[in-house]
XYZ file of C-alpha atoms in Angstrom:
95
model
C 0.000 0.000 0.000
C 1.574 3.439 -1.082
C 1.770 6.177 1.835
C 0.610 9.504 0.996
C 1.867 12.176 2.183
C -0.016 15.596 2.965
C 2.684 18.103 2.127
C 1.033 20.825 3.871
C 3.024 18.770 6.876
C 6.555 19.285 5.764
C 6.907 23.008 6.453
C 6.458 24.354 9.472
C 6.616 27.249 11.599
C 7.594 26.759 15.339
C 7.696 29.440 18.327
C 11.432 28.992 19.895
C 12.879 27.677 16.666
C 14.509 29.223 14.296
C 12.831 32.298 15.381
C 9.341 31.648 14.209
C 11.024 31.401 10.802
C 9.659 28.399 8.194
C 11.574 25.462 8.504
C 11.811 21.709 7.558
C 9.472 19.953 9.903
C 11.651 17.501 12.232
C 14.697 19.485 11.628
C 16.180 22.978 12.488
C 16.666 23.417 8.607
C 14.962 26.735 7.663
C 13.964 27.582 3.990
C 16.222 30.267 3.671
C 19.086 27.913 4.204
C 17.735 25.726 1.193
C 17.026 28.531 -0.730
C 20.620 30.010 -0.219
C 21.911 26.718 -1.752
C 19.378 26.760 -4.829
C 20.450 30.703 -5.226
C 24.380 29.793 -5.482
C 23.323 27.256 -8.075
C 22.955 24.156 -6.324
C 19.631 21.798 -7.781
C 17.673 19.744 -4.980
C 19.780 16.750 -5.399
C 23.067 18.485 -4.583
C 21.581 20.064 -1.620
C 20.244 16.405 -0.552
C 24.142 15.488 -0.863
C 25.386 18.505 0.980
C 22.659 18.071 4.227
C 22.278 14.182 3.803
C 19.419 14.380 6.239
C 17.209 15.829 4.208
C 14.891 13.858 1.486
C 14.497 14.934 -2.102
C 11.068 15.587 -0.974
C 11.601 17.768 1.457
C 14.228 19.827 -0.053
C 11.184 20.150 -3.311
C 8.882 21.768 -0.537
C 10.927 24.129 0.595
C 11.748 24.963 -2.733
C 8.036 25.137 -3.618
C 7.816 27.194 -0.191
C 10.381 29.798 -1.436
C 8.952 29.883 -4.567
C 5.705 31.024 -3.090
C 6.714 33.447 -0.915
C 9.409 34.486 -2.387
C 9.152 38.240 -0.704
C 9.566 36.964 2.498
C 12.339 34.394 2.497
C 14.509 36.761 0.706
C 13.683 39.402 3.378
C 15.258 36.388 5.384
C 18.363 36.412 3.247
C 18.867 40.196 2.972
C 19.103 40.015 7.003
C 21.171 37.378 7.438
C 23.781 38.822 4.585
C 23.868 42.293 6.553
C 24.455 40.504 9.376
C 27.544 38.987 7.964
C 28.933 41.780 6.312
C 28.428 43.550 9.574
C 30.301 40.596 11.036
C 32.816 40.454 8.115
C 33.706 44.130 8.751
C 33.780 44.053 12.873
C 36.109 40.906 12.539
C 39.049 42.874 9.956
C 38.553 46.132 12.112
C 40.331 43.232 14.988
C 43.235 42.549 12.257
């Protein structure tokens, strides 16, 4: 017998993880993370490789996830690559 699955269950949004950010369900793997990988040019199978926890499936929702709200996970990224650079530049003012 073939097991459906709903996959309105693999993305989730949990207070105290992640910060309330979208994630994997199960795992502390957000969709910005996946999306990241997709943006530097890496297709769902590679970033199945690179995580090797993830399922194909999984990685295809988030990817469908992104894809839908694209506005807000890449409010997500711009953040998180300020907050580098801000990092980046505190870190070589120490050199």
């Amino acid at each position: 017998m073939q097991t459906i699955t709903d996959i309105g269950t693999l993305i989730v949004r949990t207070p105290g993880t992640l910060g309330g950010r979208p994630h994997i369900a199960g795992t502390r793997v957000s969709i910005q993370r996946v999306a990241a990988w997709y943006k530097m040019g890496l297709n769902a199978e590679e970033i199945v490789e690179r995580m090797g926890n993830l399922t194909l499936v999984q990685v295809y929702a988030s990817l469908t996830y992104y894809h839908a709200n694209r506005e807000e996970i890449e409010a997500y990224l711009s953040v998180e690559k300020l907050s580098y650079e801000q990092l980046a530049t505190q870190m070589n003012q120490l050199i």
